[in-house]
Tab-separated table of C-alpha atoms and ligand atoms in Angstrom:
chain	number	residue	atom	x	y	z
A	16	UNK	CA	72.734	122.782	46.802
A	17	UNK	CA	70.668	120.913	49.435
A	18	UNK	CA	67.923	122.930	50.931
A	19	UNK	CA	67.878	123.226	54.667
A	20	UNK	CA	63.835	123.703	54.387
A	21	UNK	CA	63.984	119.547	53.139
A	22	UNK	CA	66.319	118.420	56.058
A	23	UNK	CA	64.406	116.641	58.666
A	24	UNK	CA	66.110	116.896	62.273
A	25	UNK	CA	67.306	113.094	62.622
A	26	UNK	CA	68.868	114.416	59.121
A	27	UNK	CA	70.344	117.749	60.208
A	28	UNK	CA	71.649	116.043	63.679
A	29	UNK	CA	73.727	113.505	61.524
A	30	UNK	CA	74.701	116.333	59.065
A	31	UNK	CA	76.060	118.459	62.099
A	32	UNK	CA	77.447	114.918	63.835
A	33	UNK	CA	79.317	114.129	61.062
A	34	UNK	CA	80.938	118.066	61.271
A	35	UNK	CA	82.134	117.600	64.914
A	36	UNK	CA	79.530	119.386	66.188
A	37	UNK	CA	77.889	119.352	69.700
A	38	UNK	CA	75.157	116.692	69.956
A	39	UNK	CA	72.470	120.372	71.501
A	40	UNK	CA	73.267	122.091	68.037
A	41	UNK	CA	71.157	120.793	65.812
A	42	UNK	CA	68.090	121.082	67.803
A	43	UNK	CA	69.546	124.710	68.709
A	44	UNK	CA	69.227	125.153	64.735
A	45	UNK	CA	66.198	123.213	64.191
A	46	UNK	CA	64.592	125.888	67.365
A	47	UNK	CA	66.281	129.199	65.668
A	48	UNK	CA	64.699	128.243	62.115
A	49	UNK	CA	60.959	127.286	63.217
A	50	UNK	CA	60.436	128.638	66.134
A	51	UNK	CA	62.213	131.773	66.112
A	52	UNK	CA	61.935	132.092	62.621
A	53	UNK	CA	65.667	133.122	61.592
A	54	UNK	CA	65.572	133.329	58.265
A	55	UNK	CA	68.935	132.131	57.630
A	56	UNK	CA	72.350	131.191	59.898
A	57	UNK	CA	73.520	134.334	59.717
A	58	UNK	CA	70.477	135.976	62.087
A	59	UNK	CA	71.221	132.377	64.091
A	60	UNK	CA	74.165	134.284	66.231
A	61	UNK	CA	73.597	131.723	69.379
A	62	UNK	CA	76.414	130.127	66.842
A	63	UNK	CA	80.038	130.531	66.531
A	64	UNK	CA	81.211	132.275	62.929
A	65	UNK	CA	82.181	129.062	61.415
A	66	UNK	CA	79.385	127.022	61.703
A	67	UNK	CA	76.888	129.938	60.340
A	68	UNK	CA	79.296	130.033	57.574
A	69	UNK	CA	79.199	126.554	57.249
A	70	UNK	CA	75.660	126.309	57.300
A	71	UNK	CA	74.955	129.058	54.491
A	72	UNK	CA	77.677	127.689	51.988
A	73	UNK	CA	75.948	123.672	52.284
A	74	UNK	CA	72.634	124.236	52.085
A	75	UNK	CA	70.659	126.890	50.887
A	76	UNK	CA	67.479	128.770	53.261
A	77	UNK	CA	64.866	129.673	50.575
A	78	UNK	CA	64.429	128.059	47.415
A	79	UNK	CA	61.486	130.422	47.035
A	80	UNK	CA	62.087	134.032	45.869
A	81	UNK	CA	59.065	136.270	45.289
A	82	UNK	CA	58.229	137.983	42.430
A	83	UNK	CA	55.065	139.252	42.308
A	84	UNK	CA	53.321	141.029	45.138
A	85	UNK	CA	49.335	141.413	45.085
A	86	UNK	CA	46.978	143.144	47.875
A	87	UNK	CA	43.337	143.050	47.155
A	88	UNK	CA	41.740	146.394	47.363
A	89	UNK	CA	40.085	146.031	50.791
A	90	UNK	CA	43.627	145.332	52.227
A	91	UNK	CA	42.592	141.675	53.399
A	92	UNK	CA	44.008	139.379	51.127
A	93	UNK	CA	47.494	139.125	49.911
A	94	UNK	CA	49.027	136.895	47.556
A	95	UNK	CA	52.168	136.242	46.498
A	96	UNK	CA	53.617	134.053	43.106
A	97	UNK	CA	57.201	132.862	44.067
A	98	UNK	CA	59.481	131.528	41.300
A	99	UNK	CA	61.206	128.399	42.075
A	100	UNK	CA	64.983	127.077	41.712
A	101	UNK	CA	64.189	126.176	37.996
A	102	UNK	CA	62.644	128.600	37.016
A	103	UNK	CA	58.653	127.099	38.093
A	104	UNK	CA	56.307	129.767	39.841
A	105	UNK	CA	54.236	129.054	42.171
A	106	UNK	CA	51.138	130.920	44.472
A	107	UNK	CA	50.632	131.495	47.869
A	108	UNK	CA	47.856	133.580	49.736
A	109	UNK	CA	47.441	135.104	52.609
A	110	UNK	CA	44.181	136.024	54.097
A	111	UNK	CA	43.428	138.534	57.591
A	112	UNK	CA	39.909	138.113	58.200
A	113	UNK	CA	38.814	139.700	61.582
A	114	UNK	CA	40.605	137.075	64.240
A	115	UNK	CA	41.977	134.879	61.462
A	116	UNK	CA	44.941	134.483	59.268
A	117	UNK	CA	45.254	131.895	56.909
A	118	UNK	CA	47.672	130.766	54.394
A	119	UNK	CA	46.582	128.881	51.406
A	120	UNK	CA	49.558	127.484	50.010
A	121	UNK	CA	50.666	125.380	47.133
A	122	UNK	CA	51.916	121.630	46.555
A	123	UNK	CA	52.720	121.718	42.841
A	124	UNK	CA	53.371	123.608	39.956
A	125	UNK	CA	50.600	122.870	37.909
A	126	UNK	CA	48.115	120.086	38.334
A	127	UNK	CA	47.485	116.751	36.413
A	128	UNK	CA	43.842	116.554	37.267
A	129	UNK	CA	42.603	118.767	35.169
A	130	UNK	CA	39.218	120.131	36.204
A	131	UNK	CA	38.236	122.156	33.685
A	132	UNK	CA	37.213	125.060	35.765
A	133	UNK	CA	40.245	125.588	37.240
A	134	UNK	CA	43.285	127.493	36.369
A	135	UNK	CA	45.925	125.333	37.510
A	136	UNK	CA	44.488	122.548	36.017
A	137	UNK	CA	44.330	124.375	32.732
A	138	UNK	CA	47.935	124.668	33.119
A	139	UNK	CA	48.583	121.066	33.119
A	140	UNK	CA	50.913	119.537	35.307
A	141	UNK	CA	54.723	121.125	36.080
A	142	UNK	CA	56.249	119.259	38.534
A	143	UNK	CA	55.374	118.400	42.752
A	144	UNK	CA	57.239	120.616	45.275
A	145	UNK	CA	59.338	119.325	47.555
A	146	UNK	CA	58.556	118.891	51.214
A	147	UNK	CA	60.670	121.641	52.036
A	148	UNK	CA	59.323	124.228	49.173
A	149	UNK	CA	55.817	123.264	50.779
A	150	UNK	CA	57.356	124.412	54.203
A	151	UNK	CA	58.763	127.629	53.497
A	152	UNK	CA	55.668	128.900	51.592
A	153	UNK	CA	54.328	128.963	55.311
A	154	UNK	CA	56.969	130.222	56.949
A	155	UNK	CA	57.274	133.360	54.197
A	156	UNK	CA	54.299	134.421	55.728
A	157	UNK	CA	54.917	133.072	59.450
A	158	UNK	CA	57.943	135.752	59.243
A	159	UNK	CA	56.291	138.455	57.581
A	160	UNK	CA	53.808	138.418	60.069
A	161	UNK	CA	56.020	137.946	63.113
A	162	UNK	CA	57.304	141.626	62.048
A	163	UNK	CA	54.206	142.590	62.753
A	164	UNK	CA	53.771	140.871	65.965
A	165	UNK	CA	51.126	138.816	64.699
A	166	UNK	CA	50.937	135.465	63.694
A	167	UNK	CA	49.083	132.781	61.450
A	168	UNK	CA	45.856	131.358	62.723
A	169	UNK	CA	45.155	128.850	60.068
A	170	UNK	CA	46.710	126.861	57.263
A	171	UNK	CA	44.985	125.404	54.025
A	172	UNK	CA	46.355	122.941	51.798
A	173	UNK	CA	44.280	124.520	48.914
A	174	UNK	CA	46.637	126.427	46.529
A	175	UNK	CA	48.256	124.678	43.002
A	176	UNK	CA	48.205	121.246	43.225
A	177	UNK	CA	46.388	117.972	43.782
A	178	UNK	CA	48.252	117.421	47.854
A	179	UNK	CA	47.413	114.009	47.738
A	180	UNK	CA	48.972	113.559	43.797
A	181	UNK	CA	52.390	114.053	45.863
A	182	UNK	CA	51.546	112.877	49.179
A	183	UNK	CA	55.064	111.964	51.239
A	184	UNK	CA	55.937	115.469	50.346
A	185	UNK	CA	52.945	116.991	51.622
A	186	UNK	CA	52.824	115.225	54.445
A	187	UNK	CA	56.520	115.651	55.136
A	188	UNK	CA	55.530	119.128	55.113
A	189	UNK	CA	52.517	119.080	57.351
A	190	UNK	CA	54.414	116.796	59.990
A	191	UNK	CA	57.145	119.457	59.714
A	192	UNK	CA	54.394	122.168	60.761
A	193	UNK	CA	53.395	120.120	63.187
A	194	UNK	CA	56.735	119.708	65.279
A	195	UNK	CA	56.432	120.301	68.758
A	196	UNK	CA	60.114	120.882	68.553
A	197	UNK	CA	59.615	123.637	65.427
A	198	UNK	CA	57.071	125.310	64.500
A	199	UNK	CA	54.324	123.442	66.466
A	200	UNK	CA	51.513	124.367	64.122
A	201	UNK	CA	48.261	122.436	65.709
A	202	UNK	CA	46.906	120.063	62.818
A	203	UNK	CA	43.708	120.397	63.622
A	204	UNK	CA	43.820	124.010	62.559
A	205	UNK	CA	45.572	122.943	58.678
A	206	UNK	CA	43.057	122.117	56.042
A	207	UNK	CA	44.067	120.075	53.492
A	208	UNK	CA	41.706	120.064	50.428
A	209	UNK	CA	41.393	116.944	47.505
A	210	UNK	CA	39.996	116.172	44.205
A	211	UNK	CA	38.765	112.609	45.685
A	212	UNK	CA	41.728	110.537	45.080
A	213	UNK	CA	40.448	107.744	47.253
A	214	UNK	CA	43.256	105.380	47.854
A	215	UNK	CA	45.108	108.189	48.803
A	216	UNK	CA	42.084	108.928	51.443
A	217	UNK	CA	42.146	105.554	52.558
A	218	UNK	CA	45.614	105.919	53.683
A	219	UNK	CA	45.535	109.078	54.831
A	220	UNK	CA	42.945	107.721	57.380
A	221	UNK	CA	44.921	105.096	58.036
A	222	UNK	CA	47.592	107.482	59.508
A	223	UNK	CA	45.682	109.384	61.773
A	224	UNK	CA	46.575	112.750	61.728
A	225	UNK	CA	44.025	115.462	63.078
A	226	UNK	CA	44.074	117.538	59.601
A	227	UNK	CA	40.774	118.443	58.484
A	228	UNK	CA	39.842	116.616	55.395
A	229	UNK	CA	38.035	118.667	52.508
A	230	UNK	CA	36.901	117.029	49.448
A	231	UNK	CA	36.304	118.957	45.791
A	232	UNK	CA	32.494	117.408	44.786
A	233	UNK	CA	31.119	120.183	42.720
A	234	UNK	CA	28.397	117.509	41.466
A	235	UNK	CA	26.629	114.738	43.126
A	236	UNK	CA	26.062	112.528	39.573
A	237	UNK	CA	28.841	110.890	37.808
A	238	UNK	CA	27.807	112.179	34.280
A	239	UNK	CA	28.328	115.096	35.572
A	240	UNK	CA	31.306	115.052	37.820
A	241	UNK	CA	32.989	113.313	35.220
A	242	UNK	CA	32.536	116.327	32.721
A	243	UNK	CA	33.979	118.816	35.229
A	244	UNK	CA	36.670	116.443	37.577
A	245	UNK	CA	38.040	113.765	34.687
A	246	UNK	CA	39.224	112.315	37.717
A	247	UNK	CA	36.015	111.347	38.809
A	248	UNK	CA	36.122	108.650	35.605
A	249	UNK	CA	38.599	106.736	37.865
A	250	UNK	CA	37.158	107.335	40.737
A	251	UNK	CA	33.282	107.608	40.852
A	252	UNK	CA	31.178	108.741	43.812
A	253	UNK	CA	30.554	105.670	44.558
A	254	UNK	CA	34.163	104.933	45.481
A	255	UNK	CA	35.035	108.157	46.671
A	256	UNK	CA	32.194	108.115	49.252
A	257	UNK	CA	32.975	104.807	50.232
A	258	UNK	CA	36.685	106.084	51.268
A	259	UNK	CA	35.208	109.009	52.398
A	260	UNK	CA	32.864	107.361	54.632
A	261	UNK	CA	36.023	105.228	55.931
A	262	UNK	CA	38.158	108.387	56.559
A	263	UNK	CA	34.717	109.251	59.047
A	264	UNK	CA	34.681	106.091	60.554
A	265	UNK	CA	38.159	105.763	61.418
A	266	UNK	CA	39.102	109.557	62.258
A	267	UNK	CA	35.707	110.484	63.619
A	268	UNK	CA	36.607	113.815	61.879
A	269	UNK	CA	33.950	115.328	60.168
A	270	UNK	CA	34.509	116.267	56.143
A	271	UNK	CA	33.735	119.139	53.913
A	272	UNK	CA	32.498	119.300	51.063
A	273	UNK	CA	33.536	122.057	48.163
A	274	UNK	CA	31.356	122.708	45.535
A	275	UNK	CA	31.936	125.671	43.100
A	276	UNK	CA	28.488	126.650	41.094
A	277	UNK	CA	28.551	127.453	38.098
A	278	UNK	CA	25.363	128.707	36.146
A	279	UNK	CA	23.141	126.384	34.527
A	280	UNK	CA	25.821	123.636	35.401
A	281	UNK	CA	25.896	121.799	39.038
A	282	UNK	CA	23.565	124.746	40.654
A	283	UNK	CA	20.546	123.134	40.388
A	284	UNK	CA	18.124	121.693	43.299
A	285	UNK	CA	17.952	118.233	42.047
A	286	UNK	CA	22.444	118.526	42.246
A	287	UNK	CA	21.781	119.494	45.471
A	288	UNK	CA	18.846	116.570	46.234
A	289	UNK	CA	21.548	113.954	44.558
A	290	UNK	CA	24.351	115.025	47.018
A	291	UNK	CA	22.013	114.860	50.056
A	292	UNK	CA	21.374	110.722	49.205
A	293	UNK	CA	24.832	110.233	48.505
A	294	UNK	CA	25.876	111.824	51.905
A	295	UNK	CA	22.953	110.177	54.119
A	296	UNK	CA	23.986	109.950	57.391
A	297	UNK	CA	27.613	110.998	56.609
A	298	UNK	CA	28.531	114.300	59.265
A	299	UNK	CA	29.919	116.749	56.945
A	300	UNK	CA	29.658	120.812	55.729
A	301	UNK	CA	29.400	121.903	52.557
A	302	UNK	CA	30.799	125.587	51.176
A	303	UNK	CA	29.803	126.501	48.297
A	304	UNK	CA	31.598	129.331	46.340
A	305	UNK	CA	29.816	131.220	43.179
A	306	UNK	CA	32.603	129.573	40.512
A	307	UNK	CA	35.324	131.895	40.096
A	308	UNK	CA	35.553	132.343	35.752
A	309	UNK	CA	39.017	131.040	34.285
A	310	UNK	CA	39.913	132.318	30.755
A	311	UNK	CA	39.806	128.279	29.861
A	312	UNK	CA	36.414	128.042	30.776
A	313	UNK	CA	33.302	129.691	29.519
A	314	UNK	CA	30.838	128.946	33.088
A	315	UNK	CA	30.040	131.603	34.734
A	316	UNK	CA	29.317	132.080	38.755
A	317	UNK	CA	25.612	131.204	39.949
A	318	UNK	CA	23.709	133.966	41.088
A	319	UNK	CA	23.159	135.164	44.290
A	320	UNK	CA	19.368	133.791	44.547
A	321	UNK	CA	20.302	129.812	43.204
A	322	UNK	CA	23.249	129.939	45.800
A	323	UNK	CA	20.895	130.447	48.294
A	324	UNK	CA	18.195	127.899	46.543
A	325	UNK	CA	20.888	125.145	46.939
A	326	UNK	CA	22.120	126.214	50.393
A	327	UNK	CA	18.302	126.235	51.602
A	328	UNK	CA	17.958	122.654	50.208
A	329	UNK	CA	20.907	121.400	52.021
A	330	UNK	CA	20.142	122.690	55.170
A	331	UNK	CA	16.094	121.273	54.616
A	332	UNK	CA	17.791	118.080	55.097
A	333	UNK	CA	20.009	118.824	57.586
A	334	UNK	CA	23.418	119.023	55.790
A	335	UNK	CA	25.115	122.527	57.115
A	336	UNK	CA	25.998	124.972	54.007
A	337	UNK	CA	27.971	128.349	54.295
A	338	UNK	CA	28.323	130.367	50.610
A	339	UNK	CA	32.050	131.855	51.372
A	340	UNK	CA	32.255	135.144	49.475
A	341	UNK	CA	35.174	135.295	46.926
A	342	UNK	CA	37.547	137.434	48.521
A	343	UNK	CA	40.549	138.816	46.712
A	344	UNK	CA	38.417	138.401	43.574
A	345	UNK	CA	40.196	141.707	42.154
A	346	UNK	CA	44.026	139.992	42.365
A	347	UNK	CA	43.025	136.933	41.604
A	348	UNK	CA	43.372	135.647	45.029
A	349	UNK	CA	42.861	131.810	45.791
A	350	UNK	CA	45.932	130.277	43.990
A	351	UNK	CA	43.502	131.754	41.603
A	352	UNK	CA	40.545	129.790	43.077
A	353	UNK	CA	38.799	129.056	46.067
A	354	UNK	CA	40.651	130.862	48.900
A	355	UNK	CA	38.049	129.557	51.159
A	356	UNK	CA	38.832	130.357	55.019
A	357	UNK	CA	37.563	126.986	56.238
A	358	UNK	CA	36.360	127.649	59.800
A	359	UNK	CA	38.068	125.913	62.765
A	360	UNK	CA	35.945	123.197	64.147
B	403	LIG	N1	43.683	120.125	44.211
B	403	LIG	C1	42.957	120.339	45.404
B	403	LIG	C2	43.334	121.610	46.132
B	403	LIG	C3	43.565	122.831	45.285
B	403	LIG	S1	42.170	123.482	44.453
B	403	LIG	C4	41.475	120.268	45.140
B	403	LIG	O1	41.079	120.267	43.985
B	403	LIG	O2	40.732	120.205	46.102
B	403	LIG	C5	41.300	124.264	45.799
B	403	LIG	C6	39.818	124.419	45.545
B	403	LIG	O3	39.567	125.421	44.546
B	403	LIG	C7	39.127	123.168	45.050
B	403	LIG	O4	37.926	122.970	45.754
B	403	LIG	C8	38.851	123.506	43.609
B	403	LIG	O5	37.839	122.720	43.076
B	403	LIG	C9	38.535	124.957	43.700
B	403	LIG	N2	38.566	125.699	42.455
B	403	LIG	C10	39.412	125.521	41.424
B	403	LIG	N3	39.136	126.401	40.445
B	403	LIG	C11	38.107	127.159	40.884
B	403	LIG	C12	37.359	128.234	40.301
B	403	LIG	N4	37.657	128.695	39.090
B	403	LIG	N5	36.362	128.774	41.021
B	403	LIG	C13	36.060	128.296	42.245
B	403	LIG	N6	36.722	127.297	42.837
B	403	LIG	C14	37.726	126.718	42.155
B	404	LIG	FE1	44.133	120.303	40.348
B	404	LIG	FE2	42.532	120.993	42.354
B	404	LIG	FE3	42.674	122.483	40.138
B	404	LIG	FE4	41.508	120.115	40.031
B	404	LIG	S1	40.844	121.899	41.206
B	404	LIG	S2	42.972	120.910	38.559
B	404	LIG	S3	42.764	118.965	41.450
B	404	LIG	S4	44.304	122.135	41.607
């Protein structure tokens, strides 16, 4: 069965056209679902009987069920792993931080990039999520919190999954959030975070939207970037900067940078005096995040005094650093990585 959560509205109005249906009703719908947050036809009773029947039996409102509940021990993070149609599971987080609360939510099961830090990546690569599966992670959490007459703040792209490795569906989904006529999320307050695929850059400057852009360095030397992001073999800072520097020039939208340390790895001063040539002149943030361990991966997180080495040498040279605590560390919070709130600019 078709899921209503991949239905776009020109979609839905032909779907309820084609059933005899008054021209208002699919918007009606479309309103009920994302902006009131009815989480299925039957709550929808603006409708007659029929057509909430009719609804429920063709398409189905929430491919996502949720298995596994996790709240970190200071209450502030909460994650959630949801298992999929077929069987796939999948991670969400949510995170209440004084004024804020952000969803980090997922784009695949798995990953293909395989950093070798990361969990997902250690999983290898499942399958992508469709628009519609990227959707409803948010709006678990938009309803959950609407009970409590509260609502999300912020929204980053940051869980399982490389978003730009399945990019119409992610976008799909972040145009979906964006609907003036839905849920009317403001873009400039979603995050989307990427290993560096830089064609995929390229065109997502190319089309404009006012998403914040955050890239995955972690090393400022190919040798080394390599070692940690294979990706980085096909595309080496040199390239990636170059379509970084584009996405800048053409969005005017500043960039962050992430950058996990790991001991004795990529938290050294000299890392940190490579990334400050490679970024001359380029506006951009970097948060750095003591490296969360993986059972795949024997580094270990930097210590308090090098994160504050590096973050000293950054901001020497005028590059703005913040070292975001690891919160949820005790539930493995993060999609199991960096659940990094990424401040609103
Ligand atoms: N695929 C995207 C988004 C998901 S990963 C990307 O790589 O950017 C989100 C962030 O978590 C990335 O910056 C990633 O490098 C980081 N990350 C992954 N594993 C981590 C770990 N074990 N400790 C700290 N950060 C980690
Ligand atoms: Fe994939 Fe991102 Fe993990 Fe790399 S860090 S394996 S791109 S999810």
């Amino acid at each position: 069965m078709a899921s209503f959560f991949d239905l776009s509205l020109d979609q839905l109005t032909t779907t309820l056209d084609k059933w005899g249906e008054a021209k208002y009703r699919a918007k009606q719908i479309w309103q009920a679902v994302y902006r009131d947050l009815a989480p299925g036809p039957e709550a929808i009773t603006t409708l007659a009987k029929p057509l909430r029947q009719r609804l429920a039996a063709e398409f189905t409102f929430g491919n996502l069920t949720s298995v596994v509940e996790a709240k970190s021990s200071d209450g502030q993070t909460h994650k959630r792993l949801f298992r999929l149609p077929d069987g796939r599971q999948i991670e969400a987080v949510l995170m209440g931080y004084e004024q804020r609360r952000t969803t980090c939510i997922s784009t695949q099961a798995g990953c293909a990039m395989g950093c070798v830090f990361c969990a997902t990546g250690q999983m290898g690569f499942l399958r992508h999520l469709s628009a519609g599966e990227i959707v409803e992670q948010v709006l678990w959490f938009a309803r959950e919190l609407k009970a409590k007459e509260d609502r999300l703040s912020n929204i980053v792209v940051m869980g399982m999954g490389e978003p730009l490795h399945n990019y119409d569906a992610t976008m799909a989904a972040i145009d979906r959030l964006n609907d003036p006529e839905g849920f009317n999320f403001g873009a400039r307050r979603i995050t989307l975070s990427t290993v560096g695929l830089a064609p995929m850059i390229e065109r997502f400057a190319a089309e404009k939207r006012q998403v914040n852009l955050a890239v995955s360095l972690h090393a400022a030397t190919d040798d080394l970037r390599s070692e940690l992001l294979p990706i980085n073999k096909k595309y080496p800072l040199a390239v990636l900067f170059a379509a970084v520097r584009h996405y800048f020039e053409t969005t005017k939208r500043r960039v962050t940078f992430e950058w996990a340390l790991i001991q004795g790895k990529n938290d050294s001063v000299q890392q940190a005096r490579a990334f400050v040539a490679l970024a001359k002149g380029l506006p951009c943030h970097v948060n750095v995040i003591p490296l969360n361990p993986t059972r795949g991966y024997g580094g270990q997180a930097t210590t308090r005094e090098r994160a504050a080495a590096f973050k000293a040498l950054l901001e020497a040279n005028g590059v703005p650093c913040t070292i975001r605590v690891r919160r949820g560390i005790d539930i493995n919070a993060g999609c199991g990585q960096l659940a990094v709130e990424t401040r609103q600019r």
